[in-house]
Each structure stands twice: as C-alpha cells, then as structure tokens.
XYZ file of C-alpha atoms in Angstrom:
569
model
C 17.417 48.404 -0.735
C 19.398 45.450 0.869
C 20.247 47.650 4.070
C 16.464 48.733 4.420
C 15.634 44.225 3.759
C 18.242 44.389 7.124
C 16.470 46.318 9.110
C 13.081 44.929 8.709
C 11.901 42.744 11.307
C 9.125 40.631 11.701
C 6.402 39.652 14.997
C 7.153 36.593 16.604
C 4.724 33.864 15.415
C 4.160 31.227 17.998
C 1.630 28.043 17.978
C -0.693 29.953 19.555
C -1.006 32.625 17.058
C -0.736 30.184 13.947
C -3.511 28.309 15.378
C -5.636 31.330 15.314
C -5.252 31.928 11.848
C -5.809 28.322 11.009
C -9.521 28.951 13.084
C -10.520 31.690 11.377
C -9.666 30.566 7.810
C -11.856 27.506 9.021
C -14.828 29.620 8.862
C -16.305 28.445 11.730
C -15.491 24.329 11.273
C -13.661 22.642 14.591
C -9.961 23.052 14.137
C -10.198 19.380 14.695
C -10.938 19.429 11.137
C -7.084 19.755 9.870
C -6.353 16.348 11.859
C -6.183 13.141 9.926
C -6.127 10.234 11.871
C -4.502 6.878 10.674
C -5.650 3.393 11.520
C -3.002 3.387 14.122
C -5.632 5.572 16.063
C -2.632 8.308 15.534
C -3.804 12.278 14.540
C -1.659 13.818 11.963
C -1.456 17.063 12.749
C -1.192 20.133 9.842
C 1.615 21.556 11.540
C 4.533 20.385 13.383
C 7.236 23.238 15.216
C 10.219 23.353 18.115
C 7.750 25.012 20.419
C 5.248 21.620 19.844
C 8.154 18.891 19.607
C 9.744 21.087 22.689
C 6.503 20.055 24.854
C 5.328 16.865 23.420
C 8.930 14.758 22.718
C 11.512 16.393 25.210
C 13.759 13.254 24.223
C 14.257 14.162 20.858
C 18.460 13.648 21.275
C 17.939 10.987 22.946
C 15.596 9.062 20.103
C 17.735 10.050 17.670
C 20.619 8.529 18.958
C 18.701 5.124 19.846
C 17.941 5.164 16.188
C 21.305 6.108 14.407
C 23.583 3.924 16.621
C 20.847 0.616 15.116
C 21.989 1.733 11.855
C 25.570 0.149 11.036
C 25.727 1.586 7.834
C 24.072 4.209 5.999
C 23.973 2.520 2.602
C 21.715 -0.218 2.235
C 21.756 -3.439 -0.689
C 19.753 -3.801 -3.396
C 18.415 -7.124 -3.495
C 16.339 -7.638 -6.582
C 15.012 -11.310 -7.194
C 14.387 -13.422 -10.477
C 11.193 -14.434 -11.594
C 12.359 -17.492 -13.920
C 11.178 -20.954 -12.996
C 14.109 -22.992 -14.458
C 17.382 -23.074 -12.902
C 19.521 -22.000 -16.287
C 17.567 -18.942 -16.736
C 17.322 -18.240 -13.146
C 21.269 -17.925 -13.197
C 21.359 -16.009 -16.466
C 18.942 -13.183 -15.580
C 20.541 -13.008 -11.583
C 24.628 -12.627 -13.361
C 22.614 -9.849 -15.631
C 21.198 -8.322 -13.008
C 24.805 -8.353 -10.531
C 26.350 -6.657 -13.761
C 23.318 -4.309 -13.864
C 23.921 -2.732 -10.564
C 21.784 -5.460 -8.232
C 24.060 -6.238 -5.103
C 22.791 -9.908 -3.823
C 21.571 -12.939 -4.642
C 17.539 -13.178 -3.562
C 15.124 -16.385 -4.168
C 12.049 -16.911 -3.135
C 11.314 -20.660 -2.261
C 7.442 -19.886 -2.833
C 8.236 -20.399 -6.705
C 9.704 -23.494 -7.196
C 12.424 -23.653 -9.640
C 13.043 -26.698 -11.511
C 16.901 -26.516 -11.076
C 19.588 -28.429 -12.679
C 23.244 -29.314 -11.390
C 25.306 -27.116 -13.459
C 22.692 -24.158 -12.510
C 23.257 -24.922 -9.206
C 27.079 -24.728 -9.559
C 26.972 -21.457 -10.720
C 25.218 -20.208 -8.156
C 27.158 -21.818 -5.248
C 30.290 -20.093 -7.420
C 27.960 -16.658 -6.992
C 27.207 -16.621 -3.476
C 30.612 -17.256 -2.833
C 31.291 -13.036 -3.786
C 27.672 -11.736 -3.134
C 25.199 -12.397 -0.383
C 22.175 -14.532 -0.448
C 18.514 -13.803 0.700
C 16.795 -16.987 0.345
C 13.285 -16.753 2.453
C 10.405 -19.723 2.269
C 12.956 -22.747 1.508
C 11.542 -26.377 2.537
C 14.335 -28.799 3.268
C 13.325 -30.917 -0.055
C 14.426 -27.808 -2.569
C 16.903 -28.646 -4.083
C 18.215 -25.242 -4.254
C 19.422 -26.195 -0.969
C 22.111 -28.218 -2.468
C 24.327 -25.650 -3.191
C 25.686 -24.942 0.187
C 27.316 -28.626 0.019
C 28.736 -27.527 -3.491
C 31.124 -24.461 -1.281
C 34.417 -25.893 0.541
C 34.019 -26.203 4.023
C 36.838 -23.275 4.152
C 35.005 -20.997 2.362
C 31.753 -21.160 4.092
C 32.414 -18.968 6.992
C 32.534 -15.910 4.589
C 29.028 -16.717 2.956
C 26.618 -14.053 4.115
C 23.238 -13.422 3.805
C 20.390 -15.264 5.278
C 18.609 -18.832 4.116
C 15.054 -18.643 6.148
C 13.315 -21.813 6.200
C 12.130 -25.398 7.185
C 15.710 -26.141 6.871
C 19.233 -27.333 8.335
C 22.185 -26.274 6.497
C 25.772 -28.069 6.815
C 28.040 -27.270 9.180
C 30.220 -23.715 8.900
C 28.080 -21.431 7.373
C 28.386 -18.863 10.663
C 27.225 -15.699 8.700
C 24.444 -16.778 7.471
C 20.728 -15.772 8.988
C 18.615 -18.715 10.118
C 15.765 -16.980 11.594
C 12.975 -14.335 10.666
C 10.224 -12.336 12.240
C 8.699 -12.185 8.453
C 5.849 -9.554 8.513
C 5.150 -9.600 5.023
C 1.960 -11.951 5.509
C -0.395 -10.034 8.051
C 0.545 -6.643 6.070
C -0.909 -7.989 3.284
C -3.714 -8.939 5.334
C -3.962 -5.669 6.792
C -1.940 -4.769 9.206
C -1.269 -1.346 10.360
C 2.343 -0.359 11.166
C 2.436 -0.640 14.850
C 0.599 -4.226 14.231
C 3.991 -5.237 12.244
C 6.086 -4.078 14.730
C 4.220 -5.695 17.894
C 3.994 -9.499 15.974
C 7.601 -8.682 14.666
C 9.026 -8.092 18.645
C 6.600 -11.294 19.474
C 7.870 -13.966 17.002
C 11.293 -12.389 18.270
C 10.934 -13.423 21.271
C 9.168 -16.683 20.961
C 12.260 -17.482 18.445
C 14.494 -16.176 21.013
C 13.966 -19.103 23.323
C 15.259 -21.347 20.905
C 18.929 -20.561 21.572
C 21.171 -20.788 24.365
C 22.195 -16.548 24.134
C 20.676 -13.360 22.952
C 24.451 -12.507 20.978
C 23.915 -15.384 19.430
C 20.208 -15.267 18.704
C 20.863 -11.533 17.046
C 23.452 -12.508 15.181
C 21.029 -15.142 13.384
C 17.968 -13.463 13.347
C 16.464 -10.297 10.964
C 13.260 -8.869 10.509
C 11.369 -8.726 7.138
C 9.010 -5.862 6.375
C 6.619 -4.644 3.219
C 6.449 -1.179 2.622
C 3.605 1.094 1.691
C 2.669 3.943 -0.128
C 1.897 5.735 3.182
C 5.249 7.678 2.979
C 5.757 9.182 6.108
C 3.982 6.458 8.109
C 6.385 4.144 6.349
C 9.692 6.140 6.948
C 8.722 6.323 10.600
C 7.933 2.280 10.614
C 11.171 1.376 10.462
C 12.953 4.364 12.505
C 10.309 3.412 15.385
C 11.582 -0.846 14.798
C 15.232 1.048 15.667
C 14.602 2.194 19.085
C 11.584 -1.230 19.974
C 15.071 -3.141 19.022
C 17.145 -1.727 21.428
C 14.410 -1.939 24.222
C 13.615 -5.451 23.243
C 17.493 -6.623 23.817
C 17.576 -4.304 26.774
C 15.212 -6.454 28.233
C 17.352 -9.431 27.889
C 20.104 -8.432 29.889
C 21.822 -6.369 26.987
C 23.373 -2.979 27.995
C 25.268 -2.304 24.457
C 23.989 -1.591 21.293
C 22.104 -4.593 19.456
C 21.319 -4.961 15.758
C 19.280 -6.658 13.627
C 19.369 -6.257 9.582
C 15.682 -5.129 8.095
C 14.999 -6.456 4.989
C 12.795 -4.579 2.980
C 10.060 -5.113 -0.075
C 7.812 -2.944 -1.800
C 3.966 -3.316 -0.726
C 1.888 -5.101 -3.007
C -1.145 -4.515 -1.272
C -1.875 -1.701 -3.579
C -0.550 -3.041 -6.638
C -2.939 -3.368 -9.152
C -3.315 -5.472 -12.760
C -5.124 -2.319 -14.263
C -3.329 0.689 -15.391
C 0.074 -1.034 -14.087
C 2.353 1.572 -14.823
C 1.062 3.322 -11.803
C 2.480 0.382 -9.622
C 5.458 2.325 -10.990
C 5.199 5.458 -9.241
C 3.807 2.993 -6.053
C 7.060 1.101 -6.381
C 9.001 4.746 -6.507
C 7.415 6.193 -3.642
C 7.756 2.949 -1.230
C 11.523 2.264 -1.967
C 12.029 5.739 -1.516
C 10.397 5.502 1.761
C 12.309 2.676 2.864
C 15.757 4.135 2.047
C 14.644 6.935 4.212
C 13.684 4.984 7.107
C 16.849 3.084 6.983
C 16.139 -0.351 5.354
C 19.038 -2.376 5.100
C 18.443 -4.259 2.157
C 15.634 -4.034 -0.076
C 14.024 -5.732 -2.963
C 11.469 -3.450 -5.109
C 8.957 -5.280 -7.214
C 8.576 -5.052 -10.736
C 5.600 -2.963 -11.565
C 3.884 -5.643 -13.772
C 5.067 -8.335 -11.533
C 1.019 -9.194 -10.658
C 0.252 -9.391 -13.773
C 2.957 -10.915 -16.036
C 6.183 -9.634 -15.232
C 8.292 -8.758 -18.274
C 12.011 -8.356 -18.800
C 11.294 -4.222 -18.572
C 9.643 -4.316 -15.670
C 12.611 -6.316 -13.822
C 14.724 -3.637 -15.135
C 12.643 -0.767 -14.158
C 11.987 -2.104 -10.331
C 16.425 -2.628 -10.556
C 16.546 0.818 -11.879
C 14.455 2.653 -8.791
C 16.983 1.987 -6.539
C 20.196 2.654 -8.550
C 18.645 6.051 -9.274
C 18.188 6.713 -5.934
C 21.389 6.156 -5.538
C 22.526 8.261 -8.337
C 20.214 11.453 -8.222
C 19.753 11.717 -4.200
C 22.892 10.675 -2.541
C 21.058 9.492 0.214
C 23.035 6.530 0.935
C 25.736 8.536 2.158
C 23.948 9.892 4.740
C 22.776 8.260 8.338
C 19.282 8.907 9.232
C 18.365 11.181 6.557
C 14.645 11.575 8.024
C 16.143 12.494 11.340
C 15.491 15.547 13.048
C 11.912 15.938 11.107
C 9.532 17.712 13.931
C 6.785 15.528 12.103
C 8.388 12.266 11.623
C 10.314 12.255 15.131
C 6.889 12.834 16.683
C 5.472 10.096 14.605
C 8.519 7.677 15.360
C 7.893 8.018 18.874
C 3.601 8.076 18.809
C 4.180 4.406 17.153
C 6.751 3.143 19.464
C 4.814 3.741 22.379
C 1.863 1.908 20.909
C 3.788 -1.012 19.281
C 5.549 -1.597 23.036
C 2.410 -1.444 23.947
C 0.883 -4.114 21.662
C 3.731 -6.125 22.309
C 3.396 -6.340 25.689
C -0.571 -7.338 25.271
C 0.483 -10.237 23.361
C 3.408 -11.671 25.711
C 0.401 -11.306 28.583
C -1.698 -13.236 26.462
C 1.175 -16.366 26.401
C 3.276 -14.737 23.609
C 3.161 -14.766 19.634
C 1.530 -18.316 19.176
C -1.058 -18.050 22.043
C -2.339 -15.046 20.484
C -2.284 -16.504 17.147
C -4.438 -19.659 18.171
C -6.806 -17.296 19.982
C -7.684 -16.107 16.667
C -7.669 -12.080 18.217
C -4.430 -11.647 15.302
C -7.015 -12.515 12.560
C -9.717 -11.002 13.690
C -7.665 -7.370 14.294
C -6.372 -7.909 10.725
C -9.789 -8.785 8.969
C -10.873 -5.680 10.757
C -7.973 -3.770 9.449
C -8.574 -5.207 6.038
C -12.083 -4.266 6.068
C -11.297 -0.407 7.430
C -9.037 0.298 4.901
C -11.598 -1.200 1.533
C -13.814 0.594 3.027
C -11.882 4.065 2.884
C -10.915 3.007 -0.590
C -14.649 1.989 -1.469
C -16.000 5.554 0.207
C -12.940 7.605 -1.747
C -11.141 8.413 1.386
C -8.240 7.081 -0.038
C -7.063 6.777 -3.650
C -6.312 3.335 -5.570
C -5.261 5.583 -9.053
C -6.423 3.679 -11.953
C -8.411 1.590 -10.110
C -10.939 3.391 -8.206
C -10.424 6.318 -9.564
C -9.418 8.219 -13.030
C -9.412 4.241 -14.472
C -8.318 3.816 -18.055
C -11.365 1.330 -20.095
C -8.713 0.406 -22.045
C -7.144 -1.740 -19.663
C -8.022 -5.296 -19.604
C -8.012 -7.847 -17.568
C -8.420 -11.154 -20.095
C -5.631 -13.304 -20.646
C -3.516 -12.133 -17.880
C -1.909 -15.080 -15.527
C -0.142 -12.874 -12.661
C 3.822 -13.868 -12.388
C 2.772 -13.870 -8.527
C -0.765 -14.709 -7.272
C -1.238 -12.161 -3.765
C -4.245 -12.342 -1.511
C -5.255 -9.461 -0.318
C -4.813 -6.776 -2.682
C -7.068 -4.270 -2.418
C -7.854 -4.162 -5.799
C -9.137 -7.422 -6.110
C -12.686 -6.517 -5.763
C -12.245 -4.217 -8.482
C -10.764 -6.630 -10.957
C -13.666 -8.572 -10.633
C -16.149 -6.328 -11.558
C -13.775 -5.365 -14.578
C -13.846 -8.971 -15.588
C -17.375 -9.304 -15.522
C -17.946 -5.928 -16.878
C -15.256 -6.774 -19.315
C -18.001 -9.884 -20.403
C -21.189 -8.366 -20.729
C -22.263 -4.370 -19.568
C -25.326 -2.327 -19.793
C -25.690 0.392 -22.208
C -25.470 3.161 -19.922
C -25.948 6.962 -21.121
C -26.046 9.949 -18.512
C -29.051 12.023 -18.671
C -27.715 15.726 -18.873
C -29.994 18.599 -18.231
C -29.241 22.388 -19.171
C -26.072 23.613 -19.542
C -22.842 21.930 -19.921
C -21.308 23.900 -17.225
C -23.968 23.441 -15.223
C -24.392 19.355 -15.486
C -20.575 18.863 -16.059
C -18.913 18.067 -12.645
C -22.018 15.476 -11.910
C -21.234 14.105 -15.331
C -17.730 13.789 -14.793
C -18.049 12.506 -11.207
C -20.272 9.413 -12.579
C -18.273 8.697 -15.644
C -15.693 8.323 -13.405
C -17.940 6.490 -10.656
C -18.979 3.654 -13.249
C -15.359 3.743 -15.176
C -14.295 1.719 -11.808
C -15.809 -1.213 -12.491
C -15.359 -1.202 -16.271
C -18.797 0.218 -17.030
C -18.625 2.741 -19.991
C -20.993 5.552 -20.155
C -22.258 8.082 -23.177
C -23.845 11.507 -22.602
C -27.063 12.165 -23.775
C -27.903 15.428 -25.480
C -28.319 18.853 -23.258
C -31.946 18.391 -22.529
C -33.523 22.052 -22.476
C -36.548 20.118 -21.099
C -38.068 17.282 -19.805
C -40.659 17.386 -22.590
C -36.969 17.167 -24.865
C -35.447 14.343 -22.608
C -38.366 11.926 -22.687
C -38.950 12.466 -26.406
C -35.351 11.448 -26.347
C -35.984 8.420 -23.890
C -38.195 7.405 -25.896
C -36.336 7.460 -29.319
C -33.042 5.625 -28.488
C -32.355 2.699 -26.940
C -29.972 2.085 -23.451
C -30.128 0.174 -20.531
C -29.211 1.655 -17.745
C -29.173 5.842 -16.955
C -28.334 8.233 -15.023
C -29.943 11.960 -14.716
C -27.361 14.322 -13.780
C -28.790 18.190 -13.472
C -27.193 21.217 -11.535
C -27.991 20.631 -7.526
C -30.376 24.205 -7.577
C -32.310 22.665 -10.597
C -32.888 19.277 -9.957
C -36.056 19.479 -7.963
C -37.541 21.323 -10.696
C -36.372 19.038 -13.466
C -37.549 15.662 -11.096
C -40.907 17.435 -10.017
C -41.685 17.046 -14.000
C -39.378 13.953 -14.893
C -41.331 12.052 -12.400
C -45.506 12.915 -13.294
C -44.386 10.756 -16.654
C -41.786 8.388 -15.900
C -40.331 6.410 -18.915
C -42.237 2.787 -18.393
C -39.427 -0.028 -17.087
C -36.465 2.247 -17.291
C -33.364 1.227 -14.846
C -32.758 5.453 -13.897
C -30.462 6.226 -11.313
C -29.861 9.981 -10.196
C -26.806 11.574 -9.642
C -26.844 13.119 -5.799
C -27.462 12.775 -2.862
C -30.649 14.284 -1.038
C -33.119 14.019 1.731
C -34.390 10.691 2.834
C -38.083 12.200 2.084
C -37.301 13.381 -0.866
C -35.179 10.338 -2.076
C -38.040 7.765 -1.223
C -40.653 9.750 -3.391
C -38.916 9.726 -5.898
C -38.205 5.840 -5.932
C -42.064 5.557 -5.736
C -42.146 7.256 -8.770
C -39.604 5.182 -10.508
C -36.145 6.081 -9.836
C -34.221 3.154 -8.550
C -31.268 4.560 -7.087
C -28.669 7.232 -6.351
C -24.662 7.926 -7.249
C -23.504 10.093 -5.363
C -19.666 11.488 -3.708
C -18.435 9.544 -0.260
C -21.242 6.418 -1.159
C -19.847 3.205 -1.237
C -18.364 2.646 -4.427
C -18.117 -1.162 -4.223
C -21.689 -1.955 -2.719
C -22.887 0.149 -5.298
C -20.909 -1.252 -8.660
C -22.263 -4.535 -7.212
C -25.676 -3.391 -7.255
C -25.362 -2.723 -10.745
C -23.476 -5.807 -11.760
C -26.294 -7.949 -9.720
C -29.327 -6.362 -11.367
C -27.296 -6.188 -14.919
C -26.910 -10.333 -14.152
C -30.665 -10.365 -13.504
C -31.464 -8.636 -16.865
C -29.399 -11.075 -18.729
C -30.807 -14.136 -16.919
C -34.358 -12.674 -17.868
C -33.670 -12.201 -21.640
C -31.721 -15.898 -21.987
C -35.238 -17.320 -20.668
C-alpha cells in the first residue's frame, strides 16, 4: 500500500487552473467576488502562492531582511499599567504585578495620581531595576519628582522612556524623550497606512529639533494601538520596519536604524456590554502585535471601560505571559515572515504609507497638514466608513451589534477610562435609553415555525442591539387568526415576519383590514412598489438584512420618545 501511495503522482496545479475552479464554483458571479477590500483601498485576495508572490513582490529576500535586521530582539516586554489613583496603591499593585510576571514600570499621566513622598521613593527605588514607560506627563506632576530622588551615578542606567511637556535632570541618557504617539487618530479612525504616514511625519517634524539623526533615534519611539484586524495588524508594524529604514536612509544614514514600538491593545472596539468579549479582542490584538514584532506592549484589561477590577488587571497580565508560555514565539525573529499573504500585504501598505507621507511633507509637513484640517477630515471620514460597515453588518461588534446579551446593563457603570471614539458608543446609548423605557414589541409569526424562524431570529437579534426585547406571537394559521389575536392582547410595537414565498399572500389579506393605530413593521425587504403600498395601507416600516442598523434603532427610539411624550400630555 505505501509503495503504490509512492508512485502516485498528481497534475500540476498552477494559478491559472485554481482560478478556474474558483469561477465555476462561483456559479456565474465575477471572481471579483472573493476580493475583500480594506479601507486602505487594499484587495485581499482568497489565495496567495510562489507563482503570485514570484510576479507581484520579486523582493521578497530583500523585505525580509529590511524587516528582521529593525528587530534587535525577538522577545518583546510586557508593560502592563496600574489603574489606582493614589500613589500607595499605585506602588502596591505595580511590585504585584513585577512579581506576577509584568516586566516594566508604565504610567499614564492622563490619570492623575495623587502621590505621596514615600510612594514616590519606592518607585524611584523600582525604576532603578526595571524600565519606565511614562507617556502624557505635564511638568507640574509630581510623579516627575522621582528622577531627582536617583543618584546622579545611577541615572545613566535608567531606561525606558518619560514622553511629555517635560525636562528631566541632567544624566538620564537612556531614557526616551520623544514620541510619534498614534494612539489618538486610531481611535479616531485611522486606517493603518494613516498611522504609519502621521507616525513618519511627526518623526520628522521632531527630527529637526536636534542637532543629529543618531541622536534623535536614540531618543525617539513610536507608539501604536492595535486592532482586531489580525493580519492587517501583524503587517502594520512589519511594514513601520522597512518605512524606518527608508525614513533614516533619507537622512544620510547608510546602517541599520532602530526605533522601539510600543504597543497597546485597541480600544476602539471595546465595548461596556458583554465585556468578556473585550477578552477574546484583547487576545487576538496582543497576539497580533507579538507577531508583528512589537517591542513592548501593554494589553488592556477587558473591563477597563467600564470599571476595571483586580481580575481583569490580572487577566490582560496573563495574555501575554501565556503567550509566552504556550507559543514560544518570543524566541523566534519575525515569526510572520515568509507568509505569501502577509509579505504581500507588508509591502501593498508600505508603498501607500511612503506615499502618504510624502503628501504630507509637500503639504509643509505634520503640523501644516494638521492646521489644514485635511487629517480630521480623512479621519471623520474613516470614522464614519467603518460605523457604517458595523451599522450595515459588514463587520461584527459581538455583543454589541450582534448576538447581544439583554442582560447586560449599562446603569451604574463609571468607565475606569473615558475613550472617544469607540464604536460602540452609539450602541450604548440606545441601551441606556432602552434600558429606561421600551415598547412592548411582539413579532408577528405566520405558518410554520420553520418557515417564519430565520426572519424571527434575524429581528430578535436586529432589536436585541439596542436593548429592545421582543416576544413571539402565536403561529398564525391565518390572518383571520392573527387579527383576532391583534385585537385581544395588548403591545406596542410589531413586527410580521412570514416565509419570503408567502408573504404577499399573507399582506394582500393583512392589509384590506389593518389593525386601527398599530406601529407594524415587516420583516424584509421588497420592491419599492410594493413597499410603498403597503405603507399606504398601514405598515410603517421595514427590518430587513444589510439596512442600517443604527438609523433604524433610532427610528424606533425617536417614535417610542414620541409615544411617551403623547401619553405624559
């Protein structure tokens, strides 16, 4: 049997043939329809080979080693932060966490600490063994005053970076001064090669500031958020790799040049409902950095926009240490290289970040561009694009716009960090008003359950996002049965859901006797003919798959507001 498996051969397979097959099991659609294609204005193809990669990126080797010779190590550190507001519990929980497996000290300046002198002690004692990541400091924190607390012969081995409105004594030659901090338009929006192209362009506006670029790149790192978009993600930072080393290039430097990335989990797509699924975000982002080649990385606690409690801290500590444990992947040096996909994708968004880049250095560099208010307007676009894929269930906010748990509410929570731009957002506020006052709402089912079921499900579902809880009605045999029905129970607000190849029948009848002053939506979505006769008859509106969910839940919430106003008068 084993010398007959030897024997067998199989026909070469090229592109060519494979994208045959792919046509014909298309069934007459374009094979266009197998590309995705990102905000980037990049097509993800469904298959990348050699013979494709061969053609299209001939400089594979060559990108490769751009990338792996940025990377000075292959390990990163893991750089969770504390959440406490007073100094004495700020040290306590960071000397937990350092025994815990966290690897450096990292505040956040945006949450003022009310610190006292023997906290402050400590921590100059702490930062003395492990690094410090201190971003958003203004020159009156009085965190600051630990760096005076360290002996001037000591301060030459402090590492880490203090970014800031700040000046720090005298010696401290290892620490970071300056950051190309992306973490702001991201959450406004921002695609990936946006981040890159304002990340080359405040590094080159900061740049000018000193008298070298060795000594500029020896204070300087760049500071990115990471999303769920894995791939994309991984291929973010790869692509930053090889900008780098054409960015220094340009300045005269023929060796390698490195900057440190420091990396954070999204929180664009974090969500106060059903948190625990910031969880899996949280997973599947630091995972994504690690792979791209972060250098240090902070991953946020999954209930850390809500209010962050000791278990979350230890879960968002424990992603990365079981990284570490389970995959090993420290130990190796570009683990995504040599991916047909993500090589191709690495090089697609260098090209257009360069690109970008140069567009804003024609347009007087990173500030010019900023007061020309073109930055905010790309990134309100970009914010817009991507609620709107969310809102027409192109993309998937789990637990939020879809499969959300009623259960979940929003009262009484006061987030540990307040973050514009979530995309959630508009979807917490329909909770909370839901959460206040709702419509009875009952789902007018016709025949049999098989037959009404997906409809029913796919509404229950629909109004579920905004908080909206639904009943089913009985199987109407009829519409003689459903408006005896109608008329026997009260409810607010329905919606008939019938089997596509019977719903003109059961309309035809349902609409020669409409119930008087009934709010009736229909599940589907039909002709525009068809659609408006049936309004005239009664029918107010229509739920239906790829509508927008938001403009639609805010339809109902408006006229549900109306309804209330009416009865208080």
């Amino acid at each position: 049997m084993m010398t007959e498996m030897k024997k067998t051969k199989f026909k070469e397979v090229n592109d060519a043939i494979w994208k045959e097959a792919a046509i014909k099991s298309l069934r007459g659609l374009p094979f266009e329809r197998l590309f995705t294609k990102t905000l980037e204005g990049i097509d993800i193809r469904p298959l990348y080979t050699k013979e494709q990669v061969t053609k299209d990126l001939p400089d594979q080797d060559a990108l490769l080693q751009t990338i792996r010779a940025g990377m000075k190590t292959s390990d990163w550190t893991i750089a969770q932060q504390s959440y406490a507001t007073d100094g004495e519990t700020f040290v306590s929980e960071v000397k937990e966490a350092l025994e815990k497996g966290n690897e450096a000290i990292c505040y956040d300046g945006k949450r003022k600490v009310a610190w006292t002198d023997n906290a402050l002690k400590q921590l100059a004692e702490l930062i003395e063994t492990y690094p410090i990541y201190a971003f958003h400091v203004q020159r009156d924190d009085s965190f600051l005053n630990i760096f005076s607390m360290i002996e001037e012969s000591k301060r030459k081995e402090i590492k880490g970076a203090v970014i800031g409105n700040v000046q720090l004594p005298e010696g401290y030659s290892l620490l970071r001064s300056s950051c190309a901090d992306t973490i702001d338009i991201h959450l406004k929006g921002a695609d990936v090669v946006t981040e890159l192209a304002v990340a080359l362009a405040i590094a080159a506006e900061k740049s000018e500031s000193f008298q070298s670029f060795t000594q500029f790149e020896n204070r300087f790192l760049v500071k990115f958020a990471i999303d769920t978009d894995f791939f994309l993600e991984i291929a973010k930072l790869r692509a930053f790799r090889i900008l780098w080393q054409t960015f220094a290039q340009a300045y005269g430097v023929e060796r390698v040049s490195r900057v440190p990335i420091f990396s954070e989990t999204s929180l664009r797509t974090y969500s106060q409902l059903d948190p625990y699924v910031n969880l899996l975000r949280a997973g599947n982002e630091a995972f994504s950095a690690v792979l791209g080649g972060t250098d240090i990385l902070t991953v946020h606690p999954h209930d850390v926009v809500s209010t962050v409690t000791e278990a979350g801290i230890r879960h968002a500590r424990n992603i990365q240490l079981i990284i570490k444990e389970e995959t090993f992947v420290q130990y190796v040096l570009d683990p995504a290289g040599g991916s047909y996909f993500i090589d191709t994708l690495t090089k697609q968004i260098v090209d257009k970040a360069w690109n970008f880049f140069q567009e804003i250095e024609v347009a007087g560099g990173y500030s010019a561009y900023v007061n020309s208010g073109k930055l905010d307007a790309k990134l309100e676009r970009l914010y817009e694009e991507r609620l709107k894929q969310i809102s027409k269930g192109e993309k998937s906010l789990i637990g939020t716009n879809i499969y959300a748990d009623l259960t979940d509410k929003l009262e009484d929570i006061v987030p540990t960090v307040e973050v514009e731009g979530r995309l959630a957002e508009p979807y917490e506020k329909l909770r909370a008003s839901f959460e206040k006052s709702q419509p009875k709402t009952v789902l007018l089912t016709f025949g049999k359950l098989k037959d009404f079921k997906a409809r029913a499900d796919f509404v229950t579902g629909f109004l579920a996002a905004a908080g909206i809880k639904s009943e089913w009605s009985p199987a109407f045999q009829s519409v003689a049965e459903a408006n005896e029905w109608i008329a026997e129970n009260d409810f607010d607000y329905g919606v008939i859901c019938v089997h596509p190849d019977e719903i003109d029948a059961v309309m035809e009848k349902f609409i020669e006797d409409f119930p008087a002053n009934k709010w009736i939506d229909v599940a589907g979505k039909y002709d525009e003919e068809v659609e408006a006769a049936w309004r005239k008859a009664g029918i107010s509106d229509f739920i239906y798959k790829g509508q927008d969910q938001l403009e639609k839940l805010q339809a109902i919430q408006k006229r549900w507001e109306e309804v209330a106003q009416h009865e208080e008068a």
